[in-house]
Amino acid sequence: MIDYDCVKCGACCVKHFNIPVLVEHVPLIDHRLKEYLINSPFQPGGYSLKQEGDIRRCLALEGELGVNVSCKAYEFRPPVCRNFTPGSDLCKRARREVLNIIE
C-alpha cells in the first residue's frame, strides 16, 4: 500500500494545477488567507492562490517538495485544499508531474 504523506510531498501545491478558490467559496474565505490570493485569471469574481519561484509553487507552501513541506495557511486554507484527496487521480498526477513519482 502506498503512503500518501502530504507533509513530505507537496506536489498538489504547484502552479500547473492552478489552485482556485471558487466564486461560491469566496464568502467562506478567512481574512488571513487574503495575503495568499490573487484575482483569478480564469473565473471572474474568484481567486487563485499566489505562486512563487521557478516551479510556481503556492506562496503558502514552505519546505522542500518531496522531502518535508508545510502550509503557512493550513489552519485557514481554502475549501479546494481542504477537499483535496490524498491518493486521488489528481494527487497521483501531481506526484508524477512534479516529483516524477510513478505509481
Short mmCIF file of N, CA, C and O in Angstrom, two decimals:
data_model
loop_
_atom_site.label_atom_id
_atom_site.label_comp_id
_atom_site.label_asym_id
_atom_site.label_seq_id
_atom_site.Cartn_x
_atom_site.Cartn_y
_atom_site.Cartn_z
N MET A 1 0.84 -1.19 0.00
CA MET A 1 0.00 0.00 0.00
C MET A 1 0.88 1.24 0.00
O MET A 1 1.85 1.33 0.74
N ILE A 2 0.52 2.23 -0.82
CA ILE A 2 1.28 3.46 -0.94
C ILE A 2 0.88 4.42 0.17
O ILE A 2 -0.29 4.61 0.46
N ASP A 3 1.88 5.04 0.80
CA ASP A 3 1.65 6.03 1.84
C ASP A 3 1.67 7.42 1.20
O ASP A 3 2.71 7.85 0.71
N TYR A 4 0.53 8.10 1.16
CA TYR A 4 0.46 9.44 0.60
C TYR A 4 0.70 10.44 1.73
O TYR A 4 -0.23 10.95 2.33
N ASP A 5 1.96 10.69 2.02
CA ASP A 5 2.37 11.57 3.10
C ASP A 5 2.41 13.01 2.61
O ASP A 5 3.38 13.44 2.00
N CYS A 6 1.36 13.75 2.86
CA CYS A 6 1.24 15.12 2.37
C CYS A 6 2.31 16.05 2.95
O CYS A 6 2.73 17.00 2.29
N VAL A 7 2.76 15.78 4.17
CA VAL A 7 3.76 16.62 4.80
C VAL A 7 5.14 16.39 4.17
O VAL A 7 6.03 17.21 4.28
N LYS A 8 5.28 15.30 3.45
CA LYS A 8 6.51 15.03 2.73
C LYS A 8 6.40 15.50 1.27
O LYS A 8 7.36 16.01 0.71
N CYS A 9 5.26 15.37 0.67
CA CYS A 9 5.07 15.57 -0.76
C CYS A 9 4.96 17.04 -1.19
O CYS A 9 5.91 17.63 -1.68
N GLY A 10 3.77 17.61 -1.11
CA GLY A 10 3.53 18.99 -1.51
C GLY A 10 3.30 19.21 -2.99
O GLY A 10 3.14 20.34 -3.44
N ALA A 11 3.26 18.15 -3.78
CA ALA A 11 3.13 18.29 -5.24
C ALA A 11 1.83 18.96 -5.65
O ALA A 11 1.78 19.65 -6.67
N CYS A 12 0.78 18.81 -4.88
CA CYS A 12 -0.52 19.40 -5.25
C CYS A 12 -0.52 20.92 -5.13
O CYS A 12 -1.43 21.58 -5.62
N CYS A 13 0.49 21.49 -4.52
CA CYS A 13 0.57 22.94 -4.29
C CYS A 13 1.39 23.66 -5.36
O CYS A 13 1.93 24.73 -5.11
N VAL A 14 1.47 23.07 -6.54
CA VAL A 14 2.30 23.62 -7.61
C VAL A 14 1.43 24.21 -8.72
O VAL A 14 0.36 23.71 -9.03
N LYS A 15 1.91 25.25 -9.34
CA LYS A 15 1.21 26.11 -10.29
C LYS A 15 0.40 25.41 -11.36
O LYS A 15 -0.72 25.77 -11.63
N HIS A 16 0.95 24.44 -12.06
CA HIS A 16 0.21 23.97 -13.22
C HIS A 16 -1.10 23.28 -12.87
O HIS A 16 -1.86 22.90 -13.72
N PHE A 17 -1.40 23.20 -11.60
CA PHE A 17 -2.70 22.72 -11.17
C PHE A 17 -3.61 23.90 -10.84
O PHE A 17 -4.74 23.72 -10.47
N ASN A 18 -3.12 25.15 -11.00
CA ASN A 18 -3.87 26.38 -10.71
C ASN A 18 -4.83 26.19 -9.55
O ASN A 18 -5.95 25.75 -9.71
N ILE A 19 -4.40 26.51 -8.39
CA ILE A 19 -5.16 26.25 -7.17
C ILE A 19 -6.24 27.34 -7.03
O ILE A 19 -5.97 28.44 -6.61
N PRO A 20 -7.48 27.03 -7.45
CA PRO A 20 -8.53 28.05 -7.48
C PRO A 20 -9.31 28.13 -6.18
O PRO A 20 -9.44 27.16 -5.45
N VAL A 21 -9.82 29.31 -5.91
CA VAL A 21 -10.83 29.49 -4.87
C VAL A 21 -12.10 29.87 -5.63
O VAL A 21 -12.18 30.94 -6.23
N LEU A 22 -13.03 28.96 -5.69
CA LEU A 22 -14.23 29.15 -6.50
C LEU A 22 -15.08 30.31 -6.00
O LEU A 22 -15.07 30.63 -4.81
N VAL A 23 -15.79 30.92 -6.91
CA VAL A 23 -16.63 32.08 -6.58
C VAL A 23 -17.56 31.77 -5.41
O VAL A 23 -17.71 32.59 -4.49
N GLU A 24 -18.15 30.60 -5.41
CA GLU A 24 -19.09 30.26 -4.32
C GLU A 24 -18.40 30.09 -2.97
O GLU A 24 -19.03 30.11 -1.93
N HIS A 25 -17.07 29.93 -2.98
CA HIS A 25 -16.33 29.80 -1.73
C HIS A 25 -15.78 31.13 -1.22
O HIS A 25 -15.30 31.20 -0.09
N VAL A 26 -15.86 32.18 -2.02
CA VAL A 26 -15.31 33.47 -1.63
C VAL A 26 -15.87 33.94 -0.28
O VAL A 26 -15.12 34.40 0.57
N PRO A 27 -17.18 33.83 -0.02
CA PRO A 27 -17.69 34.26 1.29
C PRO A 27 -17.12 33.45 2.47
O PRO A 27 -17.18 33.90 3.61
N LEU A 28 -16.59 32.28 2.20
CA LEU A 28 -16.06 31.42 3.25
C LEU A 28 -14.59 31.69 3.57
O LEU A 28 -14.05 31.12 4.51
N ILE A 29 -13.96 32.56 2.79
CA ILE A 29 -12.52 32.79 2.94
C ILE A 29 -12.22 33.50 4.25
O ILE A 29 -12.79 34.54 4.56
N ASP A 30 -11.31 32.94 5.00
CA ASP A 30 -10.83 33.57 6.22
C ASP A 30 -10.00 34.80 5.84
O ASP A 30 -9.22 34.75 4.89
N HIS A 31 -10.15 35.88 6.57
CA HIS A 31 -9.43 37.12 6.24
C HIS A 31 -7.91 36.93 6.22
O HIS A 31 -7.21 37.61 5.50
N ARG A 32 -7.40 35.96 6.97
CA ARG A 32 -5.94 35.72 6.99
C ARG A 32 -5.44 35.11 5.69
O ARG A 32 -4.25 35.14 5.41
N LEU A 33 -6.33 34.56 4.89
CA LEU A 33 -5.92 33.95 3.63
C LEU A 33 -5.73 34.99 2.53
O LEU A 33 -5.05 34.75 1.55
N LYS A 34 -6.28 36.17 2.70
CA LYS A 34 -6.26 37.20 1.66
C LYS A 34 -4.85 37.48 1.14
O LYS A 34 -4.66 37.72 -0.05
N GLU A 35 -3.84 37.46 1.99
CA GLU A 35 -2.48 37.77 1.55
C GLU A 35 -1.92 36.71 0.59
O GLU A 35 -0.94 36.95 -0.09
N TYR A 36 -2.54 35.56 0.52
CA TYR A 36 -2.09 34.47 -0.34
C TYR A 36 -2.88 34.39 -1.65
O TYR A 36 -2.68 33.48 -2.44
N LEU A 37 -3.81 35.33 -1.87
CA LEU A 37 -4.71 35.25 -3.02
C LEU A 37 -4.45 36.32 -4.07
O LEU A 37 -4.02 37.42 -3.75
N ILE A 38 -4.74 35.97 -5.32
CA ILE A 38 -4.79 36.93 -6.42
C ILE A 38 -6.13 36.75 -7.11
O ILE A 38 -6.77 35.71 -6.98
N ASN A 39 -6.58 37.78 -7.83
CA ASN A 39 -7.79 37.63 -8.63
C ASN A 39 -7.55 36.55 -9.67
O ASN A 39 -6.49 36.52 -10.31
N SER A 40 -8.49 35.68 -9.84
CA SER A 40 -8.33 34.56 -10.77
C SER A 40 -8.34 35.03 -12.22
O SER A 40 -9.24 35.76 -12.63
N PRO A 41 -7.36 34.57 -13.00
CA PRO A 41 -7.39 34.87 -14.43
C PRO A 41 -8.41 33.99 -15.17
O PRO A 41 -8.67 34.21 -16.34
N PHE A 42 -8.98 33.01 -14.49
CA PHE A 42 -9.85 32.02 -15.13
C PHE A 42 -11.32 32.15 -14.77
O PHE A 42 -12.17 31.59 -15.44
N GLN A 43 -11.64 32.84 -13.67
CA GLN A 43 -13.03 32.93 -13.25
C GLN A 43 -13.31 34.31 -12.64
O GLN A 43 -12.78 34.64 -11.60
N PRO A 44 -14.14 35.11 -13.27
CA PRO A 44 -14.49 36.43 -12.74
C PRO A 44 -15.09 36.31 -11.34
O PRO A 44 -15.97 35.49 -11.11
N GLY A 45 -14.58 37.09 -10.42
CA GLY A 45 -15.09 37.08 -9.05
C GLY A 45 -14.45 36.03 -8.17
O GLY A 45 -14.71 35.98 -6.98
N GLY A 46 -13.60 35.18 -8.74
CA GLY A 46 -12.93 34.15 -7.96
C GLY A 46 -11.47 34.51 -7.72
O GLY A 46 -10.99 35.55 -8.16
N TYR A 47 -10.78 33.64 -7.03
CA TYR A 47 -9.37 33.86 -6.71
C TYR A 47 -8.56 32.62 -7.06
O TYR A 47 -9.11 31.54 -7.27
N SER A 48 -7.26 32.80 -7.07
CA SER A 48 -6.31 31.69 -7.13
C SER A 48 -5.27 31.95 -6.06
O SER A 48 -5.04 33.11 -5.68
N LEU A 49 -4.65 30.89 -5.58
CA LEU A 49 -3.57 31.08 -4.61
C LEU A 49 -2.33 31.58 -5.34
O LEU A 49 -2.01 31.12 -6.44
N LYS A 50 -1.63 32.53 -4.74
CA LYS A 50 -0.42 33.09 -5.34
C LYS A 50 0.65 32.02 -5.43
O LYS A 50 0.76 31.14 -4.57
N GLN A 51 1.46 32.12 -6.49
CA GLN A 51 2.57 31.20 -6.64
C GLN A 51 3.88 31.99 -6.69
O GLN A 51 3.89 33.18 -6.98
N GLU A 52 4.99 31.28 -6.43
CA GLU A 52 6.29 31.91 -6.46
C GLU A 52 7.34 30.91 -6.95
O GLU A 52 7.10 29.71 -6.94
N GLY A 53 8.48 31.41 -7.36
CA GLY A 53 9.62 30.58 -7.72
C GLY A 53 9.53 29.98 -9.11
O GLY A 53 8.56 30.16 -9.83
N ASP A 54 10.58 29.27 -9.49
CA ASP A 54 10.69 28.68 -10.82
C ASP A 54 9.60 27.66 -11.11
O ASP A 54 9.13 27.56 -12.23
N ILE A 55 9.23 26.88 -10.12
CA ILE A 55 8.18 25.88 -10.35
C ILE A 55 6.80 26.41 -10.00
O ILE A 55 5.82 25.71 -10.10
N ARG A 56 6.75 27.69 -9.59
CA ARG A 56 5.49 28.38 -9.31
C ARG A 56 4.66 27.64 -8.26
O ARG A 56 3.50 27.33 -8.46
N ARG A 57 5.25 27.37 -7.13
CA ARG A 57 4.54 26.72 -6.04
C ARG A 57 3.71 27.73 -5.26
O ARG A 57 3.97 28.92 -5.29
N CYS A 58 2.72 27.25 -4.55
CA CYS A 58 1.85 28.11 -3.75
C CYS A 58 2.68 28.89 -2.74
O CYS A 58 3.58 28.35 -2.10
N LEU A 59 2.37 30.16 -2.60
CA LEU A 59 3.09 31.04 -1.70
C LEU A 59 3.01 30.57 -0.24
O LEU A 59 3.91 30.84 0.55
N ALA A 60 1.96 29.85 0.11
CA ALA A 60 1.80 29.38 1.49
C ALA A 60 2.62 28.12 1.79
O ALA A 60 2.76 27.74 2.95
N LEU A 61 3.19 27.49 0.77
CA LEU A 61 3.94 26.25 0.96
C LEU A 61 5.38 26.55 1.38
O LEU A 61 6.08 27.32 0.74
N GLU A 62 5.81 25.91 2.45
CA GLU A 62 7.18 26.05 2.93
C GLU A 62 7.88 24.70 2.86
O GLU A 62 7.23 23.67 2.95
N GLY A 63 9.19 24.71 2.71
CA GLY A 63 9.97 23.49 2.75
C GLY A 63 10.37 23.02 1.37
O GLY A 63 10.22 23.72 0.37
N GLU A 64 10.89 21.80 1.32
CA GLU A 64 11.39 21.21 0.08
C GLU A 64 10.42 20.14 -0.41
O GLU A 64 10.12 19.18 0.30
N LEU A 65 9.92 20.34 -1.65
CA LEU A 65 8.99 19.38 -2.24
C LEU A 65 9.58 17.97 -2.22
O LEU A 65 10.74 17.77 -2.53
N GLY A 66 8.76 17.01 -1.85
CA GLY A 66 9.17 15.62 -1.83
C GLY A 66 10.02 15.24 -0.63
O GLY A 66 10.37 14.08 -0.47
N VAL A 67 10.33 16.20 0.23
CA VAL A 67 11.18 15.93 1.39
C VAL A 67 10.44 16.26 2.68
O VAL A 67 10.18 15.39 3.51
N ASN A 68 10.11 17.54 2.86
CA ASN A 68 9.42 17.98 4.07
C ASN A 68 8.78 19.33 3.79
O ASN A 68 9.50 20.30 3.58
N VAL A 69 7.47 19.39 3.76
CA VAL A 69 6.76 20.63 3.47
C VAL A 69 5.70 20.90 4.54
O VAL A 69 5.27 20.00 5.25
N SER A 70 5.30 22.15 4.61
CA SER A 70 4.19 22.54 5.47
C SER A 70 3.49 23.72 4.83
O SER A 70 4.03 24.37 3.93
N CYS A 71 2.29 24.00 5.30
CA CYS A 71 1.47 25.07 4.75
C CYS A 71 1.31 26.16 5.79
O CYS A 71 0.81 25.91 6.89
N LYS A 72 1.73 27.39 5.44
CA LYS A 72 1.59 28.52 6.36
C LYS A 72 0.12 28.89 6.56
O LYS A 72 -0.21 29.56 7.54
N ALA A 73 -0.75 28.48 5.66
CA ALA A 73 -2.17 28.83 5.75
C ALA A 73 -3.03 27.61 6.10
O ALA A 73 -4.25 27.65 5.95
N TYR A 74 -2.42 26.54 6.59
CA TYR A 74 -3.14 25.28 6.79
C TYR A 74 -4.40 25.45 7.64
O TYR A 74 -5.47 24.95 7.30
N GLU A 75 -4.30 26.17 8.73
CA GLU A 75 -5.42 26.34 9.65
C GLU A 75 -6.62 27.02 8.97
O GLU A 75 -7.77 26.73 9.30
N PHE A 76 -6.35 27.90 8.01
CA PHE A 76 -7.43 28.63 7.35
C PHE A 76 -7.39 28.47 5.83
O PHE A 76 -7.85 29.31 5.08
N ARG A 77 -6.87 27.33 5.36
CA ARG A 77 -6.76 27.04 3.93
C ARG A 77 -8.15 27.03 3.28
O ARG A 77 -9.15 26.75 3.95
N PRO A 78 -8.20 27.30 1.97
CA PRO A 78 -9.49 27.36 1.29
C PRO A 78 -10.10 25.97 1.08
O PRO A 78 -9.41 24.95 1.18
N PRO A 79 -11.39 25.92 0.75
CA PRO A 79 -12.07 24.64 0.54
C PRO A 79 -11.39 23.74 -0.50
O PRO A 79 -11.36 22.52 -0.32
N VAL A 80 -10.83 24.32 -1.56
CA VAL A 80 -10.18 23.49 -2.58
C VAL A 80 -9.05 22.67 -1.96
O VAL A 80 -8.83 21.52 -2.34
N CYS A 81 -8.34 23.23 -1.01
CA CYS A 81 -7.26 22.50 -0.33
C CYS A 81 -7.82 21.51 0.69
O CYS A 81 -7.35 20.38 0.80
N ARG A 82 -8.83 21.93 1.41
CA ARG A 82 -9.46 21.05 2.42
C ARG A 82 -10.06 19.81 1.77
O ARG A 82 -10.07 18.74 2.35
N ASN A 83 -10.57 19.96 0.56
CA ASN A 83 -11.27 18.87 -0.11
C ASN A 83 -10.36 18.00 -0.99
O ASN A 83 -10.83 17.01 -1.55
N PHE A 84 -9.09 18.37 -1.13
CA PHE A 84 -8.18 17.59 -1.96
C PHE A 84 -7.97 16.22 -1.31
O PHE A 84 -7.71 16.12 -0.12
N THR A 85 -8.07 15.16 -2.10
CA THR A 85 -8.00 13.81 -1.56
C THR A 85 -6.64 13.17 -1.85
O THR A 85 -6.31 12.93 -3.02
N PRO A 86 -5.86 12.88 -0.80
CA PRO A 86 -4.60 12.15 -1.00
C PRO A 86 -4.88 10.79 -1.64
O PRO A 86 -5.81 10.09 -1.26
N GLY A 87 -4.11 10.46 -2.68
CA GLY A 87 -4.29 9.20 -3.38
C GLY A 87 -5.27 9.26 -4.53
O GLY A 87 -5.45 8.28 -5.25
N SER A 88 -5.93 10.41 -4.74
CA SER A 88 -6.86 10.56 -5.85
C SER A 88 -6.09 10.61 -7.17
O SER A 88 -4.86 10.72 -7.20
N ASP A 89 -6.81 10.56 -8.28
CA ASP A 89 -6.16 10.64 -9.59
C ASP A 89 -5.39 11.95 -9.73
O ASP A 89 -4.29 11.97 -10.28
N LEU A 90 -5.97 13.07 -9.23
CA LEU A 90 -5.28 14.35 -9.32
C LEU A 90 -4.02 14.36 -8.46
O LEU A 90 -2.98 14.90 -8.87
N CYS A 91 -4.06 13.73 -7.31
CA CYS A 91 -2.89 13.60 -6.45
C CYS A 91 -1.79 12.82 -7.17
O CYS A 91 -0.63 13.24 -7.20
N LYS A 92 -2.15 11.70 -7.75
CA LYS A 92 -1.17 10.87 -8.46
C LYS A 92 -0.58 11.62 -9.65
O LYS A 92 0.62 11.52 -9.92
N ARG A 93 -1.42 12.39 -10.34
CA ARG A 93 -0.93 13.19 -11.48
C ARG A 93 0.08 14.23 -10.99
O ARG A 93 1.14 14.42 -11.60
N ALA A 94 -0.24 14.91 -9.90
CA ALA A 94 0.67 15.91 -9.35
C ALA A 94 2.00 15.26 -8.95
O ALA A 94 3.07 15.79 -9.27
N ARG A 95 1.94 14.14 -8.28
CA ARG A 95 3.16 13.45 -7.86
C ARG A 95 4.01 13.03 -9.06
O ARG A 95 5.23 13.14 -9.05
N ARG A 96 3.33 12.58 -10.12
CA ARG A 96 4.04 12.15 -11.34
C ARG A 96 4.68 13.35 -12.04
O ARG A 96 5.84 13.33 -12.40
N GLU A 97 3.91 14.43 -12.22
CA GLU A 97 4.38 15.57 -12.99
C GLU A 97 5.35 16.47 -12.23
O GLU A 97 6.25 17.06 -12.83
N VAL A 98 5.20 16.57 -10.93
CA VAL A 98 6.04 17.46 -10.13
C VAL A 98 7.25 16.74 -9.56
O VAL A 98 8.37 17.26 -9.58
N LEU A 99 7.05 15.53 -9.04
CA LEU A 99 8.11 14.82 -8.35
C LEU A 99 8.62 13.60 -9.12
O LEU A 99 9.50 12.90 -8.63
N ASN A 100 8.02 13.34 -10.28
CA ASN A 100 8.41 12.19 -11.11
C ASN A 100 8.22 10.87 -10.37
O ASN A 100 9.01 9.94 -10.52
N ILE A 101 7.17 10.80 -9.58
CA ILE A 101 6.81 9.57 -8.85
C ILE A 101 5.74 8.86 -9.66
O ILE A 101 4.64 9.40 -9.85
N ILE A 102 6.03 7.68 -10.14
CA ILE A 102 5.08 6.91 -10.94
C ILE A 102 4.55 5.77 -10.10
O ILE A 102 5.31 4.98 -9.54
N GLU A 103 3.22 5.71 -9.99
CA GLU A 103 2.59 4.69 -9.14
C GLU A 103 1.71 3.79 -9.97
O GLU A 103 1.11 4.17 -10.92
#
